[in-house]
XYZ file of C-alpha atoms in Angstrom:
658
model
C 108.246 114.736 132.847
C 109.331 113.619 129.509
C 107.353 115.339 127.184
C 106.590 114.827 123.339
C 109.085 117.405 122.598
C 111.967 115.501 124.273
C 111.491 113.143 121.030
C 110.255 115.559 117.913
C 112.676 117.564 118.895
C 111.497 120.301 116.600
C 110.233 118.005 113.708
C 106.376 116.482 113.425
C 107.318 112.487 113.865
C 106.421 110.417 110.836
C 106.361 107.218 110.373
C 104.228 104.193 111.710
C 103.967 100.691 113.235
C 107.185 98.840 111.274
C 106.834 95.117 111.421
C 110.133 93.754 109.597
C 109.336 90.329 111.748
C 106.738 89.800 108.778
C 109.147 89.791 105.762
C 113.060 88.523 104.542
C 115.952 90.753 106.435
C 117.077 91.493 102.919
C 113.546 93.014 102.673
C 114.504 95.834 105.580
C 117.258 97.141 103.602
C 114.746 98.517 101.079
C 112.389 99.620 103.825
C 114.881 101.680 104.966
C 115.828 103.112 100.951
C 112.252 103.870 101.093
C 111.469 105.163 104.401
C 114.478 108.258 103.825
C 112.533 108.986 100.492
C 109.098 109.195 101.871
C 110.686 111.063 104.885
C 110.042 108.819 107.478
C 111.770 109.649 110.607
C 110.070 107.445 113.415
C 108.919 103.904 113.259
C 107.403 101.711 115.839
C 109.148 98.040 116.528
C 108.040 94.867 118.371
C 104.600 95.713 118.558
C 103.488 92.404 118.315
C 106.910 90.364 118.163
C 106.746 88.682 121.634
C 106.833 85.810 119.960
C 110.068 86.138 117.928
C 111.458 87.495 121.207
C 110.183 85.021 123.384
C 110.026 81.460 120.961
C 109.529 79.077 124.340
C 109.434 80.369 127.942
C 112.622 81.747 128.413
C 114.395 82.038 125.725
C 115.650 85.178 124.257
C 116.259 86.019 120.938
C 117.194 89.951 120.590
C 119.672 89.704 117.864
C 116.989 90.941 115.178
C 115.736 93.480 117.055
C 119.598 94.695 117.986
C 120.169 94.521 113.681
C 116.687 96.726 113.406
C 118.161 98.751 116.109
C 121.168 99.401 114.792
C 119.601 100.574 111.216
C 117.242 102.182 112.088
C 120.270 104.625 114.210
C 122.823 103.935 111.026
C 120.004 106.336 108.647
C 118.444 108.557 111.232
C 114.860 106.749 111.410
C 114.515 107.426 115.293
C 112.634 104.086 117.007
C 108.937 103.705 119.994
C 109.937 100.578 121.346
C 106.555 98.755 121.946
C 106.576 95.814 124.823
C 104.850 92.818 122.965
C 102.605 92.180 125.960
C 98.969 92.668 124.005
C 99.652 89.837 121.617
C 101.290 86.756 124.364
C 103.109 84.057 121.994
C 100.544 80.847 122.372
C 102.875 78.730 124.398
C 101.966 81.050 127.020
C 97.797 79.987 126.876
C 98.836 76.285 126.228
C 100.887 75.918 129.588
C 98.791 78.934 131.730
C 95.345 78.289 130.845
C 94.411 80.812 133.352
C 96.210 83.707 131.888
C 93.342 83.392 128.804
C 90.210 85.630 129.464
C 86.457 84.428 129.594
C 83.728 86.553 128.437
C 80.400 87.170 130.136
C 79.169 83.649 128.914
C 82.479 82.085 130.601
C 84.017 81.382 127.095
C 87.755 80.980 127.091
C 89.176 83.494 124.361
C 91.478 81.625 122.778
C 95.306 82.338 120.824
C 95.367 82.971 117.585
C 94.298 86.889 117.320
C 95.585 89.540 119.760
C 94.423 90.798 123.058
C 93.942 87.510 125.073
C 95.323 87.743 127.946
C 93.721 88.220 131.714
C 94.347 91.726 133.048
C 93.691 90.129 136.288
C 95.938 87.181 136.120
C 98.840 86.849 137.826
C 100.783 84.480 135.621
C 100.235 87.388 132.958
C 101.706 89.955 134.626
C 104.742 88.290 135.579
C 105.477 87.343 131.781
C 104.219 90.783 130.680
C 106.851 92.506 133.500
C 109.617 89.945 132.380
C 109.744 90.381 128.761
C 109.438 94.326 128.967
C 112.356 94.146 131.937
C 114.378 92.486 129.209
C 113.622 94.887 126.254
C 114.393 97.384 128.802
C 117.858 96.525 129.941
C 119.024 95.338 126.816
C 118.246 98.852 124.721
C 118.065 101.908 127.116
C 121.401 103.005 125.906
C 120.533 102.696 122.186
C 120.999 105.700 120.560
C 118.186 105.052 118.236
C 115.313 104.552 121.039
C 113.303 108.115 121.613
C 109.890 106.578 123.284
C 108.257 103.390 124.488
C 104.795 102.236 123.562
C 103.238 100.285 126.060
C 101.290 97.434 124.757
C 98.857 98.285 122.283
C 94.873 99.300 122.552
C 94.225 98.508 125.531
C 90.624 96.606 125.221
C 90.388 93.605 126.971
C 87.447 92.226 129.216
C 87.845 89.294 131.432
C 84.761 87.319 133.585
C 86.873 84.872 134.255
C 87.263 83.088 138.064
C 90.644 85.455 138.201
C 89.047 88.424 137.392
C 86.503 87.488 139.908
C 88.536 87.114 142.349
C 90.172 90.816 141.082
C 86.914 92.228 141.437
C 86.179 91.739 145.057
C 89.436 92.769 146.086
C 88.486 96.003 143.893
C 85.223 96.463 145.569
C 86.456 95.698 149.013
C 89.258 98.509 148.602
C 86.573 101.063 147.367
C 83.306 100.058 150.326
C 84.731 98.598 152.931
C 82.321 96.413 154.092
C 79.168 94.636 152.265
C 76.449 97.030 153.923
C 78.427 99.590 151.656
C 78.307 97.751 149.297
C 74.955 96.843 149.227
C 73.478 100.249 149.956
C 75.778 101.439 146.655
C 74.217 98.842 145.169
C 70.577 99.239 145.807
C 70.862 94.957 146.206
C 67.061 95.468 147.956
C 65.607 94.923 144.502
C 64.921 91.473 143.305
C 66.501 90.255 146.651
C 70.377 90.565 145.328
C 71.436 91.703 148.964
C 75.036 89.789 149.682
C 75.686 88.300 153.433
C 79.679 87.245 151.888
C 82.283 88.835 149.639
C 82.751 85.190 147.730
C 79.135 85.923 146.409
C 79.931 88.940 144.242
C 80.614 87.939 140.996
C 81.500 89.914 137.461
C 78.078 90.519 136.097
C 78.245 87.618 134.127
C 75.335 86.202 131.734
C 71.575 86.737 134.016
C 68.870 84.852 132.838
C 67.134 89.440 133.060
C 69.342 92.689 133.414
C 72.301 92.702 135.625
C 72.105 95.397 138.171
C 73.111 98.514 136.181
C 75.538 99.385 139.435
C 77.180 96.110 139.480
C 77.726 96.910 136.005
C 79.149 100.264 136.026
C 81.562 99.625 138.991
C 82.788 96.452 136.731
C 83.281 99.215 133.848
C 85.493 100.889 136.337
C 87.121 97.736 137.542
C 88.549 96.844 133.744
C 89.860 100.400 133.216
C 91.420 100.015 136.760
C 93.074 96.664 136.036
C 93.890 97.466 132.327
C 95.980 100.290 133.949
C 97.618 98.700 136.315
C 98.374 96.438 133.752
C 100.200 99.971 131.849
C 101.548 101.293 134.618
C 103.777 97.740 135.826
C 105.380 97.695 132.419
C 105.923 102.078 132.373
C 107.640 101.713 135.812
C 109.905 99.257 134.845
C 110.912 101.345 131.706
C 110.641 104.188 133.117
C 113.372 103.374 135.843
C 115.757 102.393 132.733
C 115.412 105.381 131.298
C 114.006 107.940 133.517
C 114.495 111.062 130.845
C 112.287 109.286 127.706
C 108.919 109.402 127.767
C 106.050 106.851 127.347
C 102.843 106.169 126.101
C 100.520 103.564 125.389
C 97.659 104.627 121.790
C 93.877 105.015 122.645
C 91.022 103.973 120.464
C 88.887 106.841 119.500
C 86.097 107.621 121.907
C 86.448 103.624 123.517
C 84.049 102.927 126.072
C 86.058 100.502 128.161
C 88.851 102.885 129.324
C 88.482 106.044 131.294
C 90.484 108.122 129.805
C 90.653 111.587 131.792
C 92.630 108.873 134.626
C 94.227 107.274 131.750
C 96.156 109.950 130.491
C 97.040 111.635 133.296
C 99.436 108.209 133.672
C 100.979 108.823 130.315
C 103.951 110.828 129.575
C 102.589 111.561 125.838
C 98.659 110.743 125.025
C 97.907 109.495 121.939
C 95.395 108.054 119.736
C 94.606 105.188 117.030
C 92.273 107.267 114.398
C 90.782 105.941 111.606
C 86.989 107.749 110.322
C 85.619 106.665 107.312
C 86.773 107.965 104.263
C 82.953 107.211 102.638
C 81.167 108.754 106.038
C 80.253 112.875 104.735
C 81.216 113.690 108.180
C 84.439 111.903 108.944
C 86.241 115.097 109.187
C 84.257 116.276 111.972
C 84.504 113.139 113.868
C 88.548 112.905 113.330
C 88.225 116.873 114.517
C 86.450 115.152 117.628
C 88.763 112.927 119.076
C 91.624 115.481 118.404
C 89.841 117.808 120.463
C 89.613 115.330 123.603
C 93.013 113.540 122.970
C 94.558 117.326 123.217
C 92.519 117.955 126.448
C 93.736 114.910 127.369
C 96.945 115.987 127.024
C 95.831 119.528 129.173
C 96.562 121.457 125.755
C 100.113 119.844 124.861
C 101.579 118.107 121.687
C 100.078 114.641 121.236
C 100.352 111.525 118.896
C 98.489 110.067 115.906
C 99.847 106.814 116.937
C 97.799 104.793 114.259
C 96.024 105.867 110.689
C 95.279 104.102 107.151
C 97.026 105.898 104.268
C 93.946 103.620 102.096
C 91.393 101.216 102.911
C 91.702 99.740 106.177
C 90.148 95.360 106.450
C 87.300 95.939 109.462
C 84.599 97.158 108.049
C 81.751 95.629 106.283
C 82.676 97.819 102.820
C 86.560 99.361 102.581
C 86.930 101.851 100.300
C 90.332 103.965 100.199
C 90.918 107.480 100.692
C 90.293 108.857 97.636
C 93.074 111.197 96.135
C 94.242 114.256 98.699
C 92.160 112.818 102.020
C 94.983 110.939 104.125
C 96.928 114.342 103.479
C 94.534 116.372 104.507
C 93.276 114.379 107.433
C 97.042 114.325 108.150
C 97.526 118.631 108.747
C 93.835 117.938 110.321
C 95.425 116.019 113.234
C 98.527 118.373 113.119
C 96.231 121.781 113.039
C 94.221 120.364 116.472
C 97.492 119.158 118.114
C 99.840 116.602 116.940
C 103.366 116.804 117.097
C 103.309 113.367 115.618
C 102.134 111.622 111.943
C 101.883 108.211 111.951
C 100.395 105.328 110.418
C 98.989 101.566 110.659
C 101.696 100.144 109.064
C 104.513 101.021 107.587
C 104.695 98.578 104.652
C 101.183 96.405 103.782
C 101.513 92.768 105.073
C 101.321 89.900 102.528
C 99.653 87.194 105.165
C 97.511 87.050 108.160
C 94.914 89.117 109.347
C 95.285 92.498 108.221
C 96.545 91.661 105.350
C 94.594 93.610 103.404
C 94.846 96.578 105.466
C 96.561 99.049 103.836
C 100.391 100.622 104.520
C 102.778 103.555 103.850
C 103.821 101.520 101.316
C 101.130 99.682 99.877
C 101.201 96.186 97.555
C 101.058 98.444 95.139
C 104.891 99.336 96.020
C 107.190 102.411 95.429
C 105.508 103.659 92.309
C 101.393 103.278 93.902
C 99.387 106.354 94.680
C 99.598 106.085 98.375
C 103.602 105.506 98.479
C 103.332 108.626 96.611
C 101.122 110.895 98.147
C 102.987 109.713 101.759
C 105.836 111.302 99.773
C 104.403 114.560 99.971
C 102.756 114.008 103.031
C 106.459 113.713 104.696
C 108.490 116.569 103.047
C 105.500 118.801 103.818
C 105.470 117.820 107.071
C 109.526 118.266 107.310
C 108.850 121.816 105.667
C 106.518 123.274 108.518
C 108.033 121.021 112.008
C 110.371 123.629 112.911
C 107.051 126.070 112.750
C 104.541 124.310 114.545
C 106.108 121.694 116.899
C 105.022 122.886 120.628
C 102.750 125.573 119.829
C 99.709 125.443 121.602
C 95.634 125.991 120.431
C 93.359 128.320 122.701
C 89.471 128.027 122.435
C 86.896 129.734 124.528
C 84.292 126.727 124.850
C 84.259 123.571 126.701
C 82.381 120.210 126.012
C 81.774 118.248 128.831
C 82.850 114.862 129.215
C 82.774 112.277 131.531
C 83.633 108.521 131.081
C 81.355 107.095 134.565
C 78.646 109.196 132.862
C 78.647 107.310 129.011
C 79.009 103.758 131.509
C 76.173 104.614 133.204
C 73.861 105.716 130.811
C 74.576 102.874 128.645
C 72.811 100.336 131.131
C 70.436 98.045 129.535
C 66.841 98.768 131.124
C 66.682 102.660 129.738
C 64.432 104.440 128.401
C 65.415 104.503 124.637
C 68.177 102.129 122.948
C 67.736 105.180 120.359
C 69.718 108.059 122.355
C 72.986 106.600 121.928
C 76.315 109.074 124.357
C 78.374 108.838 121.418
C 76.311 109.857 118.736
C 74.452 112.697 121.586
C 78.372 113.945 121.595
C 78.680 114.197 118.233
C 75.988 116.095 116.751
C 76.814 118.718 119.782
C 80.372 119.144 118.490
C 79.654 119.284 115.314
C 77.451 121.978 115.352
C 80.129 124.294 116.885
C 82.991 122.761 114.396
C 80.159 123.681 111.853
C 80.561 126.931 113.194
C 84.215 127.502 112.889
C 84.426 127.734 116.589
C 87.781 125.388 118.449
C 86.477 123.529 121.755
C 88.389 121.909 124.290
C 87.207 118.776 125.931
C 87.118 118.807 129.939
C 85.937 116.130 133.124
C 82.965 117.973 134.842
C 85.150 118.324 137.486
C 87.897 120.239 136.377
C 88.904 123.714 137.031
C 86.352 125.293 133.637
C 86.745 129.522 134.925
C 89.079 129.796 131.777
C 86.272 128.861 129.173
C 83.382 131.794 128.151
C 80.815 128.849 127.374
C 80.519 125.133 128.549
C 78.529 122.812 126.924
C 76.843 119.629 128.562
C 75.398 117.553 125.702
C 74.422 114.813 128.384
C 75.833 113.749 131.343
C 73.699 111.306 133.214
C 75.597 111.055 135.970
C 76.830 113.908 137.170
C 78.699 113.613 141.421
C 78.062 116.166 143.911
C 81.598 118.436 143.357
C 80.769 118.043 139.811
C 77.561 119.180 140.146
C 78.973 122.148 142.774
C 81.455 123.003 139.908
C 78.827 124.108 137.310
C 77.349 126.073 139.460
C 80.320 127.971 140.459
C 81.235 128.151 137.058
C 78.061 130.249 136.537
C 77.896 131.855 139.897
C 81.030 133.147 138.537
C 80.555 134.581 135.481
C 80.192 131.745 132.750
C 77.602 130.891 130.526
C 76.298 126.722 130.386
C 73.895 125.004 127.754
C 73.174 121.298 128.869
C 71.501 118.830 127.012
C 69.027 116.115 128.207
C 69.485 113.204 130.180
C 71.464 115.457 132.406
C 72.477 115.621 136.165
C 69.318 112.093 136.329
C 71.601 110.184 138.989
C 74.771 109.776 141.517
C 77.874 107.742 141.234
C 75.888 105.312 142.293
C 73.934 105.520 139.814
C 70.754 106.079 141.743
C 68.176 108.385 140.292
C 68.159 112.134 141.853
C 65.610 113.233 143.532
C 63.291 114.695 141.606
C 64.807 113.467 137.738
C 67.445 115.440 137.964
C 69.365 117.167 140.996
C 67.396 120.193 142.663
C 70.128 122.439 142.393
C 70.401 121.842 138.773
C 66.329 122.413 138.069
C 66.825 125.828 140.528
C 70.090 126.578 138.129
C 67.942 125.948 134.437
C 64.272 127.556 135.768
C 62.685 124.178 136.025
C 60.223 124.096 138.791
C 58.802 120.353 138.146
C 60.071 117.472 135.347
C 57.289 115.577 135.507
C 58.099 113.373 132.784
C 60.344 111.822 130.416
C 59.027 111.053 126.852
C 61.906 109.554 124.374
C 60.494 109.776 120.357
C 60.662 106.656 118.348
C 63.539 106.370 115.348
C 62.586 109.221 113.044
C 60.047 110.548 115.102
C 60.262 114.803 115.395
C 59.234 117.294 118.027
C 57.614 120.098 116.614
C 58.710 122.606 118.265
C 58.829 126.147 118.083
C 61.319 127.274 114.527
C 63.011 123.629 114.377
C 62.082 120.240 115.061
C 63.247 117.524 118.014
C 64.683 114.352 117.341
C 65.556 111.109 119.818
C 63.624 112.973 123.233
C 61.364 115.487 124.653
C 60.539 115.892 128.111
C 57.097 117.128 130.091
C 58.815 120.500 132.072
C 56.706 122.849 134.379
C 59.076 126.189 134.282
C 59.306 128.326 136.826
C 57.402 131.460 136.992
C 57.900 134.383 134.024
C 59.551 136.283 136.762
C 62.237 133.715 137.364
C 62.753 132.668 134.020
C 64.177 134.777 130.989
C 63.781 132.521 127.488
C 61.212 129.821 126.789
C 61.116 128.455 123.444
C 58.021 125.528 123.702
C 57.247 122.940 121.654
C 53.983 123.111 119.047
C 51.614 120.526 118.982
C 50.995 116.640 120.758
C 51.601 116.400 124.048
C 52.992 119.080 126.098
C 52.139 121.757 123.141
C 52.905 125.265 125.320
C 56.115 123.414 127.211
C 59.415 124.727 126.995
C 61.801 122.822 124.550
C 64.436 125.056 125.587
C 64.605 127.205 128.120
C 66.940 130.213 129.847
C 67.982 131.710 132.718
C 70.547 134.256 133.340
C 73.899 132.614 131.572
C 72.295 128.657 131.117
C 70.503 126.898 128.812
C 68.448 123.755 128.864
C 67.748 121.952 125.928
C 65.085 119.020 126.617
C 65.539 117.886 122.979
C 68.081 116.857 120.256
C 67.362 120.257 117.510
C 68.036 119.309 114.148
C 71.994 119.812 113.118
C 70.988 123.606 111.487
C 69.261 124.469 114.655
C 71.458 123.214 117.027
C 73.960 124.803 115.018
C 72.751 128.298 115.277
C 71.371 127.751 118.639
C 74.525 126.778 119.771
C 76.049 130.426 117.340
C 73.743 132.331 118.834
C 74.667 131.187 122.675
C 78.397 131.663 121.988
C 78.215 135.210 120.650
C 76.249 136.208 123.986
C 79.211 134.963 125.680
C 82.346 136.362 123.362
C 83.402 133.704 121.789
C 84.070 134.359 117.773
C 85.522 131.909 114.720
C 88.874 131.613 114.194
C 87.840 133.306 111.116
C 85.171 134.365 109.434
C 82.600 134.213 106.559
C 84.137 130.712 105.628
C 81.824 128.279 103.394
C 80.371 124.721 104.558
C 83.129 122.158 104.590
C 86.164 124.472 104.947
C 87.410 124.186 108.980
C 90.343 126.894 110.048
C 92.472 126.039 112.766
C 94.339 128.390 114.636
C 97.729 126.513 116.322
C 100.237 129.319 117.718
C 100.335 131.584 115.009
C 99.515 129.536 112.623
C 96.598 129.238 110.587
C 95.502 126.082 109.391
C 92.663 126.271 106.514
C 91.384 122.734 105.378
C 88.552 122.279 102.373
C 86.902 118.779 102.906
C 84.935 119.192 99.978
C 85.409 118.075 96.496
C 84.831 121.277 94.817
C 87.722 124.220 94.843
C 87.184 127.121 97.232
C 87.797 130.467 97.350
C 88.591 132.282 100.600
C 88.396 136.534 100.918
C 91.612 136.434 103.612
C 92.050 139.499 105.447
C 96.006 140.614 105.650
C 99.677 139.114 104.088
C 100.415 135.506 105.104
C 102.927 133.216 104.023
C 101.716 129.572 102.861
C 104.284 127.297 104.725
C 103.061 124.046 102.780
C 103.777 126.093 98.687
C 105.964 128.934 100.410
C 104.702 131.426 98.244
C 102.724 135.239 99.440
C 98.939 135.008 100.418
C 97.204 138.162 100.107
C 93.730 139.144 100.015
C 92.374 136.070 98.848
C 93.367 132.285 98.552
C 91.955 129.378 96.992
C 92.070 126.009 98.220
C 91.140 122.559 96.019
C 90.021 119.892 96.106
C 90.396 118.297 99.612
C 93.005 121.068 99.841
C 95.017 122.789 102.841
C 96.895 126.153 103.237
C 99.280 126.913 106.576
C 99.549 130.206 106.917
C 102.104 132.537 108.864
C 101.071 136.085 109.129
């Protein structure tokens, strides 16, 4: 299987989406001059070019792309060539309205934006395959071509008639019989039993709550249909260029794709990442996505496909990045495993819906601060590329995450809309990140034996296989910490007897889970030594001879009952402790499990990550910091020797080699 290293050749890929069809051809040569000045060595072409490549059905206009491919090669810039299938031309929807998706209310999503395709439409798939085949056949042997980028940010839900036919086909393959489907969906509730497959529809707008297992399967189906679109195009380009890697770009923590399944079908795992520069936890949010993306790549290098050099255009207020923040967050991605640092886009657009979304070359031009900072970053990535690319990160902690558990737990009829799965996941990752503990992510059915500590922020849905895996992990000497609402339902969203799977209750020392007690917004639960947020539970523990440690609630209905309890190496946390309390708990458990920070004694806001032999130090604060640093190192960014201590300026960074 081709790897990212086949495209990087010992360098960090640096560049981004290039949309030259928006500009007169004389601008292209100016772009190339500035790209070389900035150290750009890779551009992505063709992401939104379908109407230019095929202006009418069956036509092919490749001359402009031929000239661009040659221009890039002549100037030493590699091309990641995209299939343009995320944004079909208007003629496709006009001539074939069945290719347009419908929302849950039956409304057509028309052309004029992007992602306006029905993933289940045979006509769409045929046209997508045809343009992909034409591109692959024409450019397979072009020396500029380094990688394929399929579609862009797959995210389309479709509730239309053709999707309904495909959904029934998918359900037949999964369940075989209507009896099996009715059992899995619990259709005895509210008289929903199906007597014919033709009666099964996507979960369209209903008078009241939709069947949650129906919705869960539709999410699974949507992820699979989009994946079929991806693999169909991937297989076409792979047939023409088996030596080149293929990718498509994930959106960070997006609900619509089972990222574990998808990443198994990619040669290179890539992600788009846009933290809010005004968010005080932006760096932590980015670190979470980076850790997850690296884990989807099995610990290997991954690709930051998109980020913003400055402001975006889709927040309520779109703030630019302060001086130095673009560099810092780019180096953070490299620290956490990225071998490619790319942007949307190269040159900021003058027209269209994203003309206020920044580019590497902003409206201010080459004298603008944005471009000057991009130049500095390009030079630094060139300097460190040979030392960092292909190296790996070792983590002793795994955070468990599963899209199916997210989908099931987000149902409309849940106990609390205040409990948001991504927020809970971020809170637990933040506690470890602020303790300077590097984490991987893993699926609950993955092999966990390499980790000293496994953390489960929340997994509402757990399969029997996943539960067996967790029990075996603890039995073999691992330490497990679980948050609330874990192990509540099976894979069909059927609530487990007793409100939590019996073997998990035994593992954690819980005799009976009497009631869930969700908390209102802003409400807290007093516990011994801290306050809990979001959630609490009425738990009866096993006797003192079975439970090793209990931290109780104080006052209220749950007075004296366990907020936290430990049985052996297994912890259960029935609330969400305040940030400092969760951080203290996980740091203590990690220490007991033999996990140590990358570098001890770091102040808040300073991040340390070890990648291979290199130590990345990142100051996310607006004030300089001085750090004690044992030993002698070489800072690859400044090419200076560092001994005893190091000063990191505002948004400063160092990449140290012993």
